[in-house]
GROMACS .gro file of C-alpha atoms in nm:
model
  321
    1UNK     CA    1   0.000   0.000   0.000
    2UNK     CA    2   0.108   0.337  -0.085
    3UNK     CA    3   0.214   0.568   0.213
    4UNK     CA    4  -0.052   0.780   0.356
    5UNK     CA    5   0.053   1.130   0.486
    6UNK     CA    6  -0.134   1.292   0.771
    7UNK     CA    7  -0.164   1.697   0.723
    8UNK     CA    8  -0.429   1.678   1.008
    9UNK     CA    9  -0.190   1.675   1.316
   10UNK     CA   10   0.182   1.840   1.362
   11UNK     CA   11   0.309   1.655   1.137
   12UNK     CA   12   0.109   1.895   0.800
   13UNK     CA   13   0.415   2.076   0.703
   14UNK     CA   14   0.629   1.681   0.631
   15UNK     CA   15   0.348   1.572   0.503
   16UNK     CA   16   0.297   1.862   0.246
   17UNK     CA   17   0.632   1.842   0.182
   18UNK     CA   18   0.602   1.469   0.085
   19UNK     CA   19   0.330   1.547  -0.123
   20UNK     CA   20   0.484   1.775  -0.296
   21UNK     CA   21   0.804   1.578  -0.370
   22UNK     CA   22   0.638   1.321  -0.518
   23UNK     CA   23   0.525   1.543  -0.789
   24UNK     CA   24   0.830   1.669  -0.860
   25UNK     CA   25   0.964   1.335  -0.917
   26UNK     CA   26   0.677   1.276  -1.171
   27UNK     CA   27   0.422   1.055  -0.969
   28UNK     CA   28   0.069   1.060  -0.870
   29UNK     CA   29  -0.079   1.206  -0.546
   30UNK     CA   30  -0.438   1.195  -0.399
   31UNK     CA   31  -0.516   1.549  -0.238
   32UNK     CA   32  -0.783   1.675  -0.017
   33UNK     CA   33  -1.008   1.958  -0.191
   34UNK     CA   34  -1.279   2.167  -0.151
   35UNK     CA   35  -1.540   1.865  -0.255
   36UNK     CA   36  -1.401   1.566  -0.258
   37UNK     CA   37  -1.026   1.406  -0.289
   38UNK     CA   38  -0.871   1.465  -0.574
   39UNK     CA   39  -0.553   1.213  -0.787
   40UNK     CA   40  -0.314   1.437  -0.958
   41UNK     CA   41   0.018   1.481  -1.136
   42UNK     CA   42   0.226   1.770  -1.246
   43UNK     CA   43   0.002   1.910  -1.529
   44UNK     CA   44   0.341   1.990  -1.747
   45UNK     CA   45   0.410   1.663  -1.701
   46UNK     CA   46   0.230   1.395  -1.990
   47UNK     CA   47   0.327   1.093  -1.874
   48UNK     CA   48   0.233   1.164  -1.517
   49UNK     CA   49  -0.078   1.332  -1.637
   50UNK     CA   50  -0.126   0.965  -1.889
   51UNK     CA   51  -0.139   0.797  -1.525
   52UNK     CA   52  -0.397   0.985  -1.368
   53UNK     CA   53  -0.587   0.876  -1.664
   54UNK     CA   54  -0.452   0.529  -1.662
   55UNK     CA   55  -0.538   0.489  -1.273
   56UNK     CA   56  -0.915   0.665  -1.304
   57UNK     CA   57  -0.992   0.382  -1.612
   58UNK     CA   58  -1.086   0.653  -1.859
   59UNK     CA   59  -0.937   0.786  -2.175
   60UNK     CA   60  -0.789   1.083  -2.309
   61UNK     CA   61  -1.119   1.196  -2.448
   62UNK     CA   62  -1.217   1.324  -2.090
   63UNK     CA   63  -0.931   1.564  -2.005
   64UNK     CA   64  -0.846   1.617  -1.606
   65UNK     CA   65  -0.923   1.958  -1.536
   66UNK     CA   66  -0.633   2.205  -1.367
   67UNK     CA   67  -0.644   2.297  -1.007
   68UNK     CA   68  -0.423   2.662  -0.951
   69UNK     CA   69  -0.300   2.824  -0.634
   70UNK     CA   70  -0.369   3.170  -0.734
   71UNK     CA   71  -0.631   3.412  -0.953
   72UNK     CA   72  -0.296   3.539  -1.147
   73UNK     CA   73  -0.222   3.173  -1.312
   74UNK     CA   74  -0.546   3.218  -1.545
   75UNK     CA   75  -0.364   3.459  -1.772
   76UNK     CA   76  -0.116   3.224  -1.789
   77UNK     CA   77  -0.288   2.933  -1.921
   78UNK     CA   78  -0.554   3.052  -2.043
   79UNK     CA   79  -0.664   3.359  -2.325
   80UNK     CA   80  -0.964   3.520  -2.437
   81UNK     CA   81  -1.131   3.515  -2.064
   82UNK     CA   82  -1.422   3.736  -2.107
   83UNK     CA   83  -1.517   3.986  -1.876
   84UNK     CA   84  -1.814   3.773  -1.731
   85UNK     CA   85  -1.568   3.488  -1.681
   86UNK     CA   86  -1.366   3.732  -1.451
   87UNK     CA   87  -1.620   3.836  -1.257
   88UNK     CA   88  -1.698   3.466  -1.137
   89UNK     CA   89  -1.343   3.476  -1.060
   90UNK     CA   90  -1.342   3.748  -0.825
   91UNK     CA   91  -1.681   3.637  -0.669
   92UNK     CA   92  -1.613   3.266  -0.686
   93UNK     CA   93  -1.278   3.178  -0.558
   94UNK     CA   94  -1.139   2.987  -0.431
   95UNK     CA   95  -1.428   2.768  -0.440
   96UNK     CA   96  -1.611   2.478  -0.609
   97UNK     CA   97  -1.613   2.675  -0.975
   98UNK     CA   98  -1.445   2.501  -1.297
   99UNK     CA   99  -1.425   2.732  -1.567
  100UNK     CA  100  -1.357   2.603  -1.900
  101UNK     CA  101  -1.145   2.875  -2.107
  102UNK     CA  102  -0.916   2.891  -2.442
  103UNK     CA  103  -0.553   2.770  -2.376
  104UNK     CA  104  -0.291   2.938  -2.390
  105UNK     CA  105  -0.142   2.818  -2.737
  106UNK     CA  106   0.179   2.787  -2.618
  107UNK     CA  107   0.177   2.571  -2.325
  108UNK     CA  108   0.397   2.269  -2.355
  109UNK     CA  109   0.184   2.041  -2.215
  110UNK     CA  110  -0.100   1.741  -2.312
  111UNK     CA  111  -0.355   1.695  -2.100
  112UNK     CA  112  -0.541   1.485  -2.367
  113UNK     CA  113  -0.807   1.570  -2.572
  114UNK     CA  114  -0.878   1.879  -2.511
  115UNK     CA  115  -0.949   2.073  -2.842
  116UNK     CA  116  -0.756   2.379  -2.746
  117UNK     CA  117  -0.918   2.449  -2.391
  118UNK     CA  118  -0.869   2.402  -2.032
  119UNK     CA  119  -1.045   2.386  -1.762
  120UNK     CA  120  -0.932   2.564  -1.469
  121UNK     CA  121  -0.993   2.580  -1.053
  122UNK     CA  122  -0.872   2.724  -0.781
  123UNK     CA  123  -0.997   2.504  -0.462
  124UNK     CA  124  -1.109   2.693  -0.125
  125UNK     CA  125  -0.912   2.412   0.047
  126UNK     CA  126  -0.567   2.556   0.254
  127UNK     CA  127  -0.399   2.202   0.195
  128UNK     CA  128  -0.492   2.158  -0.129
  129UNK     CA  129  -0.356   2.526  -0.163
  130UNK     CA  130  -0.005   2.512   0.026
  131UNK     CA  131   0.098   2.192  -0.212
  132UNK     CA  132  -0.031   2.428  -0.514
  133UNK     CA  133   0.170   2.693  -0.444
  134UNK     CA  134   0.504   2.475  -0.432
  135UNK     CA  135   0.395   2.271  -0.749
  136UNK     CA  136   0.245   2.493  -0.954
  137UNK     CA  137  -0.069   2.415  -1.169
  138UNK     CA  138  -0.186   2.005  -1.133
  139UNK     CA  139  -0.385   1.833  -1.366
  140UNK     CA  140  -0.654   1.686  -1.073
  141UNK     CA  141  -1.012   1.473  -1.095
  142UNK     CA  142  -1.202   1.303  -0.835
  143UNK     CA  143  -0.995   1.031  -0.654
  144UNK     CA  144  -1.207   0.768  -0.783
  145UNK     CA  145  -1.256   0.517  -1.054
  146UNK     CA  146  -1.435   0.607  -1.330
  147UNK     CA  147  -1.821   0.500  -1.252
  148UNK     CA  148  -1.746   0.453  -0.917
  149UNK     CA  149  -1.843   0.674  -0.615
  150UNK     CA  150  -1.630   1.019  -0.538
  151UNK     CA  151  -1.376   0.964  -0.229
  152UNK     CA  152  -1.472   1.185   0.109
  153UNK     CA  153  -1.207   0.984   0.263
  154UNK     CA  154  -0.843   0.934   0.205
  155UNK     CA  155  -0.966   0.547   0.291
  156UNK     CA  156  -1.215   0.560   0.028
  157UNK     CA  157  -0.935   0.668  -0.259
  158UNK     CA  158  -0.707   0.464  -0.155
  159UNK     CA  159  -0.923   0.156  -0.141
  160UNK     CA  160  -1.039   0.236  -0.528
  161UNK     CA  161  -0.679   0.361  -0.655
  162UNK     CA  162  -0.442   0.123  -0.415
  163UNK     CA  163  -0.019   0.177  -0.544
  164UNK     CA  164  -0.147   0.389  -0.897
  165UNK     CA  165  -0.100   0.662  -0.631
  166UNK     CA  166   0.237   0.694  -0.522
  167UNK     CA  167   0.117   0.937  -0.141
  168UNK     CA  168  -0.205   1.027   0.001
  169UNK     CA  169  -0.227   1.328   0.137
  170UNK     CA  170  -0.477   1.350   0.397
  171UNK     CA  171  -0.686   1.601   0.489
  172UNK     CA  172  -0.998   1.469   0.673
  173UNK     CA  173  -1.291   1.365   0.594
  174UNK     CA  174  -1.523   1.557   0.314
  175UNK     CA  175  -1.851   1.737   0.426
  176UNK     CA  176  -2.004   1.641   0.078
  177UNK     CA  177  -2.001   1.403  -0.242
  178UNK     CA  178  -2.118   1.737  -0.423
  179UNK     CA  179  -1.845   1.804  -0.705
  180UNK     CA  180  -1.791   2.190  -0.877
  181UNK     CA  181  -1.999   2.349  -1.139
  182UNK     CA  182  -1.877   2.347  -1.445
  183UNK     CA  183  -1.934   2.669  -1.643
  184UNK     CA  184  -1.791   2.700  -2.027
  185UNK     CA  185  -1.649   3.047  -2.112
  186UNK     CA  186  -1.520   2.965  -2.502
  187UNK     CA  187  -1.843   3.131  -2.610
  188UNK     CA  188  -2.035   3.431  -2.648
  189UNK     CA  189  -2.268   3.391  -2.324
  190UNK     CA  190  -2.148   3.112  -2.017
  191UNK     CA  191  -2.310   2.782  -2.084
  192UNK     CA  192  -2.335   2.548  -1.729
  193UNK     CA  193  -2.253   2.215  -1.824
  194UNK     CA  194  -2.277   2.097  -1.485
  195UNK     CA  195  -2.476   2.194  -1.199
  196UNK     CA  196  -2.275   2.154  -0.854
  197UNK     CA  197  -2.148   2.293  -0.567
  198UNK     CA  198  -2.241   2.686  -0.681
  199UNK     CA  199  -2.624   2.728  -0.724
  200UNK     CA  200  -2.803   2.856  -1.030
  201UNK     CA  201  -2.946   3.113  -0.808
  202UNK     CA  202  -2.561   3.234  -0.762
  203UNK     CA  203  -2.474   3.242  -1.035
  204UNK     CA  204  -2.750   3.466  -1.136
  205UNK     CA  205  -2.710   3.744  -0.843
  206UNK     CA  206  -2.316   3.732  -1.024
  207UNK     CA  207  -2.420   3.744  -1.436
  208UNK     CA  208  -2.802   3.842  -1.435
  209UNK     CA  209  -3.121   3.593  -1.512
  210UNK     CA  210  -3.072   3.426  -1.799
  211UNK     CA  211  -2.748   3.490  -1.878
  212UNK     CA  212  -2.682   3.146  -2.051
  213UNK     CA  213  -2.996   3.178  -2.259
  214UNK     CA  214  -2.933   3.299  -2.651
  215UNK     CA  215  -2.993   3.636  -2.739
  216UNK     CA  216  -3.335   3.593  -2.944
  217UNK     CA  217  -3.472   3.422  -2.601
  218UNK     CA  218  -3.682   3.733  -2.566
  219UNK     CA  219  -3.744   4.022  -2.306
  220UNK     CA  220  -3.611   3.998  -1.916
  221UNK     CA  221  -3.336   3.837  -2.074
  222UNK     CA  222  -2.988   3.975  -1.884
  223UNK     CA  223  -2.718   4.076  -2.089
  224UNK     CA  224  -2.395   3.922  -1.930
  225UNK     CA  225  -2.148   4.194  -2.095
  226UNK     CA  226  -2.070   4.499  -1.847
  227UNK     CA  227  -2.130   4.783  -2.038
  228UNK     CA  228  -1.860   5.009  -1.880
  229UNK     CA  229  -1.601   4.688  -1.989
  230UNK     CA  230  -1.350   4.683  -2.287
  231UNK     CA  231  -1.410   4.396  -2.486
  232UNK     CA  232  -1.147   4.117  -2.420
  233UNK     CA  233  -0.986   4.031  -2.770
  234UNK     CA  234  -1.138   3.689  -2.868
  235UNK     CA  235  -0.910   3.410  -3.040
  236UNK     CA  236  -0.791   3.463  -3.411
  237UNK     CA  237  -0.789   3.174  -3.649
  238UNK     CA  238  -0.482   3.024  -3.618
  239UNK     CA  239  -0.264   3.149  -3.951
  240UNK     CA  240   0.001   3.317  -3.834
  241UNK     CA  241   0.230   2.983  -3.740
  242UNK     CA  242   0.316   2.701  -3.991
  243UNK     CA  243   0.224   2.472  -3.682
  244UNK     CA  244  -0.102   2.665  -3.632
  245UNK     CA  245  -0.245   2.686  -3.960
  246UNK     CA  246  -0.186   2.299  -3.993
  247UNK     CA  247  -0.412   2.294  -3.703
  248UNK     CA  248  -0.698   2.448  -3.926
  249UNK     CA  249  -0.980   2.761  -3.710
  250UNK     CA  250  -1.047   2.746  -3.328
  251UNK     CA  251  -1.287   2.503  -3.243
  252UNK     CA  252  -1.614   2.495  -3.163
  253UNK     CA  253  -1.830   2.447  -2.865
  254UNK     CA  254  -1.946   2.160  -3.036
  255UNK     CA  255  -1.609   2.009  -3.079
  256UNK     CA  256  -1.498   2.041  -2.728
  257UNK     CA  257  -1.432   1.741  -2.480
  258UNK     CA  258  -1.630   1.633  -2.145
  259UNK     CA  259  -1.521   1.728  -1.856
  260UNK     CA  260  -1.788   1.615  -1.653
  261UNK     CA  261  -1.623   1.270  -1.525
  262UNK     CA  262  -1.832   1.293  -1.205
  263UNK     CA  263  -2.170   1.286  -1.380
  264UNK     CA  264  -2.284   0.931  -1.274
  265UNK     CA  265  -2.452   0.896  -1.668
  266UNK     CA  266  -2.146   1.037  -1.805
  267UNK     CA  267  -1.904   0.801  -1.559
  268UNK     CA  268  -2.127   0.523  -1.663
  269UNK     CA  269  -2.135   0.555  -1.995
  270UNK     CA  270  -1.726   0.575  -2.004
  271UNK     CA  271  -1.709   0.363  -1.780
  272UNK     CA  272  -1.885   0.048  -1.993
  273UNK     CA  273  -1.675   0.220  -2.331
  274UNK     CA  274  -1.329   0.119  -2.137
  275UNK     CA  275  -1.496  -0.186  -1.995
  276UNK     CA  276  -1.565  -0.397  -2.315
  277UNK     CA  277  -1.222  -0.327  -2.479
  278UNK     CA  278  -1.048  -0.417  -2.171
  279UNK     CA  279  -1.229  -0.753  -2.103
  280UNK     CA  280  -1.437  -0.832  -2.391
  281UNK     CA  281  -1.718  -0.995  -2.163
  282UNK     CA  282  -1.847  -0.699  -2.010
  283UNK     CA  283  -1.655  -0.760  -1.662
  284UNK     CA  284  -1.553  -0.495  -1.419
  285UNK     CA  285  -1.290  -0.320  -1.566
  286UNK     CA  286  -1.160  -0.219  -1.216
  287UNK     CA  287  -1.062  -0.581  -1.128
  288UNK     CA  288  -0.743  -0.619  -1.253
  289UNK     CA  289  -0.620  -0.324  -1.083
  290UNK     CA  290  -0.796  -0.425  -0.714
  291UNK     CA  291  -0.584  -0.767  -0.770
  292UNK     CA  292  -0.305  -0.623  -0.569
  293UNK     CA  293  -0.508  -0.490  -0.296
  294UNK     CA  294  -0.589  -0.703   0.062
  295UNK     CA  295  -0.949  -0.845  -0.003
  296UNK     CA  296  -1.095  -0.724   0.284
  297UNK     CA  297  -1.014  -0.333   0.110
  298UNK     CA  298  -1.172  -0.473  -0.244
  299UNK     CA  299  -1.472  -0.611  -0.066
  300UNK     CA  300  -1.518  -0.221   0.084
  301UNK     CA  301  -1.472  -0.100  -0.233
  302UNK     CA  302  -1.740  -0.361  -0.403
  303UNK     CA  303  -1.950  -0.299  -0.185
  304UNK     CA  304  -1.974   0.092  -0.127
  305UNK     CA  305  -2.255   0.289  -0.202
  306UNK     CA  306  -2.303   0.445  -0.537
  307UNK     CA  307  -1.319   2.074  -1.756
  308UNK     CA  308  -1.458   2.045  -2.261
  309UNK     CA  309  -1.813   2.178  -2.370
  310UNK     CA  310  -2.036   2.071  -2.567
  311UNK     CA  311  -2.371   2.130  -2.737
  312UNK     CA  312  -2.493   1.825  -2.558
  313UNK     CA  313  -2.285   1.790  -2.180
  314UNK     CA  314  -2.426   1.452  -2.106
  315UNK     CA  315  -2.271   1.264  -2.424
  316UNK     CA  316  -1.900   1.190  -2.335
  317UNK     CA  317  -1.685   1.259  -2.669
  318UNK     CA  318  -1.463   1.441  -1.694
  319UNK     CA  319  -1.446   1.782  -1.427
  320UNK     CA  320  -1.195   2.019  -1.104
  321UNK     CA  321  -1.231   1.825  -0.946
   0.00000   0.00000   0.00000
């Protein structure tokens, strides 16, 4: 069994430190956030990022999302943010709110299939926040297998993700299974591809009623756009670079990946598409890696209870955590 390090007791700042060594050296960590645990990996990182994946049971085609330590990484990683998008920002976080934004083109990193976005978070957690701040930006879902129920515990990750994780940080127990909401900002108006943690009614008090409604939807329709704002620069077809115009125009919403791996549809649904492949007779695709664990912790597992955008957010092509 991988090593599980308390940050609960006098011992936070070692185990923090653990934590945060073991991303440096390229390996996977479970953290405490906000909602639930999170498994992560430096997010410059591909192979380390390839074994979040690998250890969740899902593919590239639902990208992790990126947890930050600080408002100023977004203009780092990300371009285009409208001026709605900021002001969930600066009302929002830290908290349980994944924005999905335009990359920044030149990021050397591959997070999967992504279609030129990311989706970013910074969690209201202080442990979560003091390994951030020494790592940088991680790529980090929920600390669960795919289709299987979101860890509140360190137990509960480390019963479903056993020695794919190389240290568990833990942080307590989780108030709530409820994950983040999921807004996508590559558009004109926000479109909520997944209702969590942050209420509708929120959301509204921040960008108006009806703000992700189109613009023919009629009167007492809000207008999301500031009026007193200068228009942030949207993203240019990509001609300039050799490498860029091989890529071909931005994409569009309805090109984007899922996100939304905690959906229990979408988990299920990616769930069974990794499960046949894997096993050919429909078995439980998460039985080959619970072979190494004791039986009594697969038996728990068995038997527990049960960030891009698209046109259509329930149809997988995951979510911050």
């Amino acid at each position: 069994m991988s090593p599980v390090v308390d940050a609960t007791t006098a011992d936070r700042e070692q185990s923090v430190t653990a934590t945060v060594d073991a991303v440096r050296r390229g390996e996977v960590v479970v953290i405490p956030t906000d909602t639930v645990y999170g498994i992560g990996a430096d997010a410059f990182d591909p192979e380390a990022v390839a074994a979040v994946l690998s250890a969740k049971g899902r593919g590239r085609d639902m990208p992790p999302p990126v947890l930050i330590p600080d408002v100023r990484t977004v203009d780092g990683l990300a371009r285009a943010v409208p001026e709605w998008a900021r002001r969930l920002v600066d009302q929002l976080w830290p908290g349980p709110l994944t924005l999905v934004l335009w990359a920044q083109p030149s990021l050397h990193w591959d997070l999967g299939e992504t279609a030129g976005t990311v989706a970013l978070r910074m969690p209201d957690d202080e442990i979560a926040l003091e390994v951030l701040r020494e790592t940088g930006p991680l790529a980090v879902t929920s600390a669960n297998r795919t289709g299987e129920p979101a860890a509140t515990t360190v137990t509960d990750a480390a019963v479903q993700l056993g020695p794919a994780v190389s240290v568990y940080l833990d942080g307590g127990p989780r108030a709530t299974q409820e994950p983040s909401t999921i807004i996508d900002c590559t558009g004109e108006h926000p479109v909520v591809l997944r209702q969590g943690a942050v209420g509708r009614e929120r959301l509204e008090e921040i960008l108006g009623v009806g703000f992700d409604r189109p613009d023919d939807a009629g009167e007492g329709v809000a207008d999301v756009a500031d009026p007193g704002a200068e228009p942030e620069p949207q993203p240019e077809s990509p001609v300039a670079d050799v490498a860029e115009a091989e890529a071909g125009s931005e994409p569009q919403r309805g090109d984007l990946p899922t996100y939304d791996d905690e959906d229990p549809e979408v988990a299920a649904a990616e769930a069974a598409r990794l499960r046949e492949p894997r096993h050919g007779t429909g078995g439980d695709a998460a039985d080959a890696e619970w072979e190494d664990l004791p039986s009594s912790d697969r038996a728990t597992a068995q038997a527990a209870p049960t960030d891009p955008p698209q046109t259509d957010p329930t149809t997988p092509t995951e979510a911050p955590r």
